[in-house]
PDB file of C-alpha atoms and ligand atoms in Angstrom:
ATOM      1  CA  UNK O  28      79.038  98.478  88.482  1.00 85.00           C
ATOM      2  CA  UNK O  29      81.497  95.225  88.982  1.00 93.00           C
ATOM      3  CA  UNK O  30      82.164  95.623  85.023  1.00 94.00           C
ATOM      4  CA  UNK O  31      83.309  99.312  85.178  1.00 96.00           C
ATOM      5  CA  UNK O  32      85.904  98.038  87.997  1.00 96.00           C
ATOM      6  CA  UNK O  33      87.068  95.517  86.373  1.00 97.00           C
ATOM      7  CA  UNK O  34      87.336  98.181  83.388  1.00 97.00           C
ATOM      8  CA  UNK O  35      89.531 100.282  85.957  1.00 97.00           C
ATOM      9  CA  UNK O  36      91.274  97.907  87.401  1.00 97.00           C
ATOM     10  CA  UNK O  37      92.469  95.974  84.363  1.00 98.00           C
ATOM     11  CA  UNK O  38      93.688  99.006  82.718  1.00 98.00           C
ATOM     12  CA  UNK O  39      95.994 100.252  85.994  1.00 98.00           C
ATOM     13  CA  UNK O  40      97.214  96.551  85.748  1.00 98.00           C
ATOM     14  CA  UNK O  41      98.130  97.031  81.940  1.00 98.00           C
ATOM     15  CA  UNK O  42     100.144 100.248  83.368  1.00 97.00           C
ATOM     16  CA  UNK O  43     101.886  98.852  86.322  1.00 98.00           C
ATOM     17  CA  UNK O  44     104.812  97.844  83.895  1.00 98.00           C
ATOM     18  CA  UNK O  45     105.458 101.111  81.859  1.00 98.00           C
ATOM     19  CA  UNK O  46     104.861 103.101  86.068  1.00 96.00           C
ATOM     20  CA  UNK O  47     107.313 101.038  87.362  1.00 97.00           C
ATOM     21  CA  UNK O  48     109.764 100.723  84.711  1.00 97.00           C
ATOM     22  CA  UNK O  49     109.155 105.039  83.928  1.00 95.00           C
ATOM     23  CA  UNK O  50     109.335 105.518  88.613  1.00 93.00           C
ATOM     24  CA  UNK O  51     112.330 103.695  89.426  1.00 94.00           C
ATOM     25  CA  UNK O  52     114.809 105.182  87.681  1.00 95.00           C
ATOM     26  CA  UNK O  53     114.659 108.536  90.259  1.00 92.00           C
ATOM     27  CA  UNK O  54     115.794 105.860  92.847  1.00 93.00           C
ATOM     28  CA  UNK O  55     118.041 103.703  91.503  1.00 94.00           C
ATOM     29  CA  UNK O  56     119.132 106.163  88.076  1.00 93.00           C
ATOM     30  CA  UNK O  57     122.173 108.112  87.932  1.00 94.00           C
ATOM     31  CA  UNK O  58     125.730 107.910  86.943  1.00 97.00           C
ATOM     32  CA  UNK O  59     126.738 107.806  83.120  1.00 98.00           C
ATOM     33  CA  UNK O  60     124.110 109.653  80.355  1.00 98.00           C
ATOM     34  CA  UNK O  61     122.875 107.933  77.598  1.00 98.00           C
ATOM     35  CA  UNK O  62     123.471 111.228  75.234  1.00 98.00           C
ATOM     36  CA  UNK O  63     128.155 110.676  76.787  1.00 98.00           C
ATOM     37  CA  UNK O  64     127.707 114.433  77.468  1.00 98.00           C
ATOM     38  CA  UNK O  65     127.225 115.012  74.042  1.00 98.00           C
ATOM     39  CA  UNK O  66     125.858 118.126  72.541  1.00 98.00           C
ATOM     40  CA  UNK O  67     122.847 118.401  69.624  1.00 98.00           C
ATOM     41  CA  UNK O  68     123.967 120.777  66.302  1.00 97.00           C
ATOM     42  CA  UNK O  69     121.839 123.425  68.314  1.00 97.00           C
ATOM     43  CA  UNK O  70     124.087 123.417  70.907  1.00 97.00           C
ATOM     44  CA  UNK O  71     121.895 121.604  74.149  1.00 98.00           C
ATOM     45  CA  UNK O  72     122.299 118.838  75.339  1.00 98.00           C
ATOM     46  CA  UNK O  73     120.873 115.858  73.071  1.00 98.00           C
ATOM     47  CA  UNK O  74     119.388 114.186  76.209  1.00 98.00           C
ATOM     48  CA  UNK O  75     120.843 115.648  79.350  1.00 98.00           C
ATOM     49  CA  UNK O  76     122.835 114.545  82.554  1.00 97.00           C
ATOM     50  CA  UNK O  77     118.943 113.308  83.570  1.00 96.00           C
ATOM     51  CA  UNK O  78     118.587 110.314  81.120  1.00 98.00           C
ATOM     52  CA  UNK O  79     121.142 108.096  82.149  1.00 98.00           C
ATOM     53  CA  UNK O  80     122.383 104.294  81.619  1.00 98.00           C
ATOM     54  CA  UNK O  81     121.594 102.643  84.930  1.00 98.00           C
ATOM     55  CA  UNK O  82     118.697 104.391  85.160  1.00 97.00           C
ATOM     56  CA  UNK O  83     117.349 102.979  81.704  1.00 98.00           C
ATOM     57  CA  UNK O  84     118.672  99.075  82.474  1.00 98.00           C
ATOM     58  CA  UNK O  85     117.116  99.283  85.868  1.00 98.00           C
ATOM     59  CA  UNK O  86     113.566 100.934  84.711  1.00 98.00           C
ATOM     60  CA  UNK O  87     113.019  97.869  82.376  1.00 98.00           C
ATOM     61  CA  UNK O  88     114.527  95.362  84.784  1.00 98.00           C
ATOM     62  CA  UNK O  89     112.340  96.130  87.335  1.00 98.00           C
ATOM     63  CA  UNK O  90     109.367  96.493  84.765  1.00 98.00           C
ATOM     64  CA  UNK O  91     109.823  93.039  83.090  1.00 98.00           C
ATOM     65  CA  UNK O  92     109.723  91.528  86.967  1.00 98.00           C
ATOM     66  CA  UNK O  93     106.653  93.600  87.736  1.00 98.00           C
ATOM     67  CA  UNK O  94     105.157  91.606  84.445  1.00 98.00           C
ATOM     68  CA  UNK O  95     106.398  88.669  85.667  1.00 98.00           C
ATOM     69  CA  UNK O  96     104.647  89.342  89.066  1.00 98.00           C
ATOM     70  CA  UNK O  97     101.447  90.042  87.487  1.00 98.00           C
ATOM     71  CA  UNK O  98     101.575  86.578  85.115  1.00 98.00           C
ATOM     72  CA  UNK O  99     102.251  84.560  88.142  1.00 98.00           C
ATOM     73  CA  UNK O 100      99.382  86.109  90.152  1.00 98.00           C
ATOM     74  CA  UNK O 101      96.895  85.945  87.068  1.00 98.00           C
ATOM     75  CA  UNK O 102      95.527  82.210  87.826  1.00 98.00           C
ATOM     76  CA  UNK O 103      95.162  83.152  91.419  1.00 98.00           C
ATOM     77  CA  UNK O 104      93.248  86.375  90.402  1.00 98.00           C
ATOM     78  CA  UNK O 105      91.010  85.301  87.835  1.00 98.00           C
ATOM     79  CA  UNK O 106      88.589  83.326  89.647  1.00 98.00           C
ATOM     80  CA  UNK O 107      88.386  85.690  92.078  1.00 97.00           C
ATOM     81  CA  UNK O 108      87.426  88.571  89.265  1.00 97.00           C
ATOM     82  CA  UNK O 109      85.084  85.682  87.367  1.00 97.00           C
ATOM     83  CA  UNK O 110      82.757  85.884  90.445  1.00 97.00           C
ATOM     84  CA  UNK O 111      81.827  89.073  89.749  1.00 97.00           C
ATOM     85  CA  UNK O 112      82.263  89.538  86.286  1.00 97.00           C
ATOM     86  CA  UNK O 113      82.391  88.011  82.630  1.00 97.00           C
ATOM     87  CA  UNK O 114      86.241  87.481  81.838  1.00 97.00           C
ATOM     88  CA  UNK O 115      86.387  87.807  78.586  1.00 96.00           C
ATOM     89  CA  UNK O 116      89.376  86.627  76.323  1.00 95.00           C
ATOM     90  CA  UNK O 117      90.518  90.609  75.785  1.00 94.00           C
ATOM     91  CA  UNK O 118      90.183  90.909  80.245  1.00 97.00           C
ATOM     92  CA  UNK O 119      92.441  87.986  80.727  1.00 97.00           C
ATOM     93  CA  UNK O 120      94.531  88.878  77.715  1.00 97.00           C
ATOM     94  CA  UNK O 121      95.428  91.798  79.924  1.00 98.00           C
ATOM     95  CA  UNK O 122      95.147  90.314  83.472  1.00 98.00           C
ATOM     96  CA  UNK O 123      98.156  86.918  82.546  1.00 98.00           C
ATOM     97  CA  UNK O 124     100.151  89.965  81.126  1.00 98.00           C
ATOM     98  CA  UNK O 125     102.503  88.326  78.280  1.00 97.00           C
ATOM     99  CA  UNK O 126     106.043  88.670  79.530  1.00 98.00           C
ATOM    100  CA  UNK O 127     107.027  90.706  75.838  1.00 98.00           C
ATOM    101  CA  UNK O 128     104.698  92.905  76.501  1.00 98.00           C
ATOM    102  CA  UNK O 129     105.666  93.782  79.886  1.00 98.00           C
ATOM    103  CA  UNK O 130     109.595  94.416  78.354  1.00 98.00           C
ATOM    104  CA  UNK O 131     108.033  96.029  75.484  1.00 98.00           C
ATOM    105  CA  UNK O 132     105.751  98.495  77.478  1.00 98.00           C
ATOM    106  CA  UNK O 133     108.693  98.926  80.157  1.00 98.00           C
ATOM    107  CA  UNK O 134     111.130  99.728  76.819  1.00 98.00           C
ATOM    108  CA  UNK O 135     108.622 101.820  75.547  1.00 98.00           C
ATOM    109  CA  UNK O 136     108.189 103.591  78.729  1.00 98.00           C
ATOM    110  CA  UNK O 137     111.587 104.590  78.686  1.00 98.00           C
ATOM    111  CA  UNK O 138     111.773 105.475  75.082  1.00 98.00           C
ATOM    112  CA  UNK O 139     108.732 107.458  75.714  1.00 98.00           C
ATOM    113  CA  UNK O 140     110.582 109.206  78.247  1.00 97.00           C
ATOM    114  CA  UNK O 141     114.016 109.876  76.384  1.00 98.00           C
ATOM    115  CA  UNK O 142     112.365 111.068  73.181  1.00 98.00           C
ATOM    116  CA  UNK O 143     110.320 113.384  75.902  1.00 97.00           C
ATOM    117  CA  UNK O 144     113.551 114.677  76.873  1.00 98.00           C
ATOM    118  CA  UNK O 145     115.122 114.981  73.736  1.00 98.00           C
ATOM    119  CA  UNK O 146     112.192 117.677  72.779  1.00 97.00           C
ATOM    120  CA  UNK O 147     112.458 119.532  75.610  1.00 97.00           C
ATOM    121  CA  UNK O 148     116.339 120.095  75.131  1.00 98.00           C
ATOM    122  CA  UNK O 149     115.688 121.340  71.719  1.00 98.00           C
ATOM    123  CA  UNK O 150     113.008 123.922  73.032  1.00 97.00           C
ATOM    124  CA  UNK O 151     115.446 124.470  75.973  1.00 97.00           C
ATOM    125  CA  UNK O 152     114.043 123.322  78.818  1.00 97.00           C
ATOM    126  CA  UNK O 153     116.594 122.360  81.388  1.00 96.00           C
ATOM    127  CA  UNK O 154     116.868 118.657  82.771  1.00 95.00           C
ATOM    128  CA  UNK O 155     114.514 117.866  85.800  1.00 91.00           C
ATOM    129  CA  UNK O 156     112.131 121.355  84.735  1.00 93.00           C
ATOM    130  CA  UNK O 157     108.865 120.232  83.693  1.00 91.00           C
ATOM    131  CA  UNK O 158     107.202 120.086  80.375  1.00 93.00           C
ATOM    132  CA  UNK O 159     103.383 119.235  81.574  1.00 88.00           C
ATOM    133  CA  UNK O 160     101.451 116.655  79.252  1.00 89.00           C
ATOM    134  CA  UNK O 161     105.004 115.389  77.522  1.00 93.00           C
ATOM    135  CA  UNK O 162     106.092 114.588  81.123  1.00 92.00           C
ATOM    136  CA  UNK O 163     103.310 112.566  82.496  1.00 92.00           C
ATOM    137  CA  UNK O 164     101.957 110.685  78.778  1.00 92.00           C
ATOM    138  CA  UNK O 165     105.295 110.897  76.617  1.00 95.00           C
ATOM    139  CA  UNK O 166     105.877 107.398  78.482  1.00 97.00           C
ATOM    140  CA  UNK O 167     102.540 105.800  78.829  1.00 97.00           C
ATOM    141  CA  UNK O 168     101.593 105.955  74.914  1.00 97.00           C
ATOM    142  CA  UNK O 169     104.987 104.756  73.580  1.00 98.00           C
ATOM    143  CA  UNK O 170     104.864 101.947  75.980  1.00 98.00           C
ATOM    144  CA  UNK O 171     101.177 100.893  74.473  1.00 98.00           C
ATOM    145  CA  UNK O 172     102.481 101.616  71.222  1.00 98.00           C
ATOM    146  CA  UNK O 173     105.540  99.331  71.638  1.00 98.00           C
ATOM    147  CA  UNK O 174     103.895  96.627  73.415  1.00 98.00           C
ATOM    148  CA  UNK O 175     100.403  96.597  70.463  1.00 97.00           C
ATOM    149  CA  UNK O 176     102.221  93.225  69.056  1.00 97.00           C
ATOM    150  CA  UNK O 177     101.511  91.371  71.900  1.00 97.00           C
ATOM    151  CA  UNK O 178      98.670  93.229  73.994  1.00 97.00           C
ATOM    152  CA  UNK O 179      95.987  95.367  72.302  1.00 96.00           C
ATOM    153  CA  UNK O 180      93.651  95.879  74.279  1.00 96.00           C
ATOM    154  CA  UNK O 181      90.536  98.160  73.294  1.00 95.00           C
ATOM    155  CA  UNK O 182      90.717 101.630  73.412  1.00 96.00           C
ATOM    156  CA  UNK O 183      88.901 102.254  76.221  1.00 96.00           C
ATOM    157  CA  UNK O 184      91.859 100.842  78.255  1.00 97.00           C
ATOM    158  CA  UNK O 185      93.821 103.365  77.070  1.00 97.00           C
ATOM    159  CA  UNK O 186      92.102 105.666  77.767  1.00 97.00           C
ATOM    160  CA  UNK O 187      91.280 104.900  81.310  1.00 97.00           C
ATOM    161  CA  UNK O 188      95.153 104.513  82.150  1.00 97.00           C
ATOM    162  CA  UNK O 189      95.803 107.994  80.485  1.00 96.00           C
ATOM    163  CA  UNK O 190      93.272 109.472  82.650  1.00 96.00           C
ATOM    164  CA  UNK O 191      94.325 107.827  85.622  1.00 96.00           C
ATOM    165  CA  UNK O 192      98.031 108.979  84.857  1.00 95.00           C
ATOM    166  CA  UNK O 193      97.594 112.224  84.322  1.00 93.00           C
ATOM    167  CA  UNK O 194      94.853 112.126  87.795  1.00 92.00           C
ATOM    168  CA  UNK O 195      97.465 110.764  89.560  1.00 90.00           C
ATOM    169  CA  UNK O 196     100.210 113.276  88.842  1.00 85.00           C
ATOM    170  CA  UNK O 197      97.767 116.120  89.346  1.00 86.00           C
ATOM    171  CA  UNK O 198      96.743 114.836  92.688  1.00 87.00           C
ATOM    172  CA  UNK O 199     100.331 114.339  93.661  1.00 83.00           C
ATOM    173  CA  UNK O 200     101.125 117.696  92.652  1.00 81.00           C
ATOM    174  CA  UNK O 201      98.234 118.981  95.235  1.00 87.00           C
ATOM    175  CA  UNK O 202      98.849 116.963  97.804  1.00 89.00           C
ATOM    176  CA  UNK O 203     102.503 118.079  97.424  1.00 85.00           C
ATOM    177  CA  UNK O 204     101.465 121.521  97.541  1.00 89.00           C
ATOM    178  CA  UNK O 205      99.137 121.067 100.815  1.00 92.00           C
ATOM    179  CA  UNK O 206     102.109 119.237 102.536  1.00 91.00           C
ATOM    180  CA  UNK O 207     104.341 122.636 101.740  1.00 87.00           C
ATOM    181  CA  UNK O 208     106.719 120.695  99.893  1.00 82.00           C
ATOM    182  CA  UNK O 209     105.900 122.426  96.557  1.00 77.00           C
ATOM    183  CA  UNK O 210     105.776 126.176  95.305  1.00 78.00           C
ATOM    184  CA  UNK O 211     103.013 125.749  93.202  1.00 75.00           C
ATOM    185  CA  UNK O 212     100.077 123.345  92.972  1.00 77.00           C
ATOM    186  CA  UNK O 213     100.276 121.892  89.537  1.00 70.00           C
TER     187      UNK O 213
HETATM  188  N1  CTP C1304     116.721 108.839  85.606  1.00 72.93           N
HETATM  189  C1  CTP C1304     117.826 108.120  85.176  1.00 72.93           C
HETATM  190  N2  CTP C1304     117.805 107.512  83.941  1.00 72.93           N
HETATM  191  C2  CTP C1304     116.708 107.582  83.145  1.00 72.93           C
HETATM  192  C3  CTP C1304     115.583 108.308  83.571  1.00 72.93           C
HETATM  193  C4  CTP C1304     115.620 108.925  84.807  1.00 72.93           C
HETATM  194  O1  CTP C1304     118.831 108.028  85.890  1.00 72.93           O
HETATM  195  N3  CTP C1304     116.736 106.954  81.946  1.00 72.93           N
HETATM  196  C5  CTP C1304     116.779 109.484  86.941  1.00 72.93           C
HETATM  197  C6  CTP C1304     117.597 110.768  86.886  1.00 72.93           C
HETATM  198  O2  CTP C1304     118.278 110.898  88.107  1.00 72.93           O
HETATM  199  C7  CTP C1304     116.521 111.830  86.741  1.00 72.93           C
HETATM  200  C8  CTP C1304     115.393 111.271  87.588  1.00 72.93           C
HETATM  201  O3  CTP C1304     115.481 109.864  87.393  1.00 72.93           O
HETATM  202  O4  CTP C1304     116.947 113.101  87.175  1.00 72.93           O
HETATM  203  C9  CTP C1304     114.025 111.798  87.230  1.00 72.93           C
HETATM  204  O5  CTP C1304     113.661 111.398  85.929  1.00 72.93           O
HETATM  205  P1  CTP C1304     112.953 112.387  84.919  1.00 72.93           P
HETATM  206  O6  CTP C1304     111.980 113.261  85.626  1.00 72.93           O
HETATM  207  O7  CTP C1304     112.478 111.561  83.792  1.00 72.93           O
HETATM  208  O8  CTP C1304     114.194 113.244  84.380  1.00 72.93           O
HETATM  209  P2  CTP C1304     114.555 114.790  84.588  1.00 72.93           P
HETATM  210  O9  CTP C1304     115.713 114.888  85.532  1.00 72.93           O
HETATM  211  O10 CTP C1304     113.332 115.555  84.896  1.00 72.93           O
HETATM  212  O11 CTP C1304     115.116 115.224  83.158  1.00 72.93           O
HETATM  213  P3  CTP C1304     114.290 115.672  81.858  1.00 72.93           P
HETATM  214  O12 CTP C1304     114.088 117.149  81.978  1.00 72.93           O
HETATM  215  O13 CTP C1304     115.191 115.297  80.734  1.00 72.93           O
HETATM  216  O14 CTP C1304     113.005 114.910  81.832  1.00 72.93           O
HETATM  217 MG1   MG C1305     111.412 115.292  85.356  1.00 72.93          MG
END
């Protein structure tokens, strides 16, 4: 029982940087795009007026200080989870959260999230329309993927912080819905 929460809660932990860094941007985003304005050879937009400068800089600053959060509060937090559990060297691997691989997930993140973008231009899907899956794990993977040098953590990680993603978006969506402020529940 205490294992398969440590299970959960390690792996939102290993996704706090690539959330943060892929959230913040919708506050504190905006102003020039990445793509100039530019154009692709199929006439869209290469990226869109929604990928944009700040918005990148700011996604990974605030994602590298999340990590840094996280490594600070690791000493203070392992004791705690070691009387319930077994901390193993892969649980605290993840729990003192190596400062590269917070940049490197919160990079990856927003990599994640451009090359998302640049695939939904090219099928012509306007920026800030959604493209369901892409939208919610485009980020999430390429930040794992990124960050594998200095954090691998076993699959089942990964797959718990997909799953918790994509719950999260879907009960967003609902609760969205219930509150009026969305058309449509998904
Ligand atoms: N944002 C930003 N810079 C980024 C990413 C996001 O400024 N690198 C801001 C933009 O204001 C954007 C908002 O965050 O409109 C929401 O981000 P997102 O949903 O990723 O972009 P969309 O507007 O939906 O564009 P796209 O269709 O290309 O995903
Ligand atoms: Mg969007």
């Amino acid at each position: 029982m205490y294992e398969l929460l440590a299970l959960i809660e390690l792996s939102i932990w290993l996704g706090l940087p690539a959330w943060i860094a892929n959230s913040m941007p919708v506050l504190f985003g905006g102003g020039t795009p990445i793509d100039g304005g530019r154009h692709f050879r199929d006439g869209y937009r290469i990226l869109g007026n929604g990928k944009t400068i700040r918005g990148f800089i700011v996604g990974v600053f605030l994602g590298v200080l999340t990590g840094i959060g996280q490594s600070l509060a690791a000493p203070y937090l392992e004791p705690i989870m070691a009387e319930y559990v077994t901390v193993t060297t892969e649980m605290s691997a993840i729990l003192y959260m190596p400062i590269p691989a917070a940049f490197l997930l919160s990079v990856g993140a927003l990599t994640g999230d451009l090359i998302g973008s640049f695939f939904k231009r090219r099928i012509d899907i306007k920026s800030g329309n959604p493209a369901p899956v892409l939208d919610q794990l485009g980020f999430i993977i390429m930040g794992l993927l990124l960050a594998s040098p200095f954090l691998q953590p076993a699959g089942i990680y990964a797959m718990i912080l997909i799953s918790i993603t994509l719950g999260i978006h879907w009960i967003s969506n609902a609760v969205g819905y219930l509150l009026g402020l969305k058309k449509h529940p998904w």
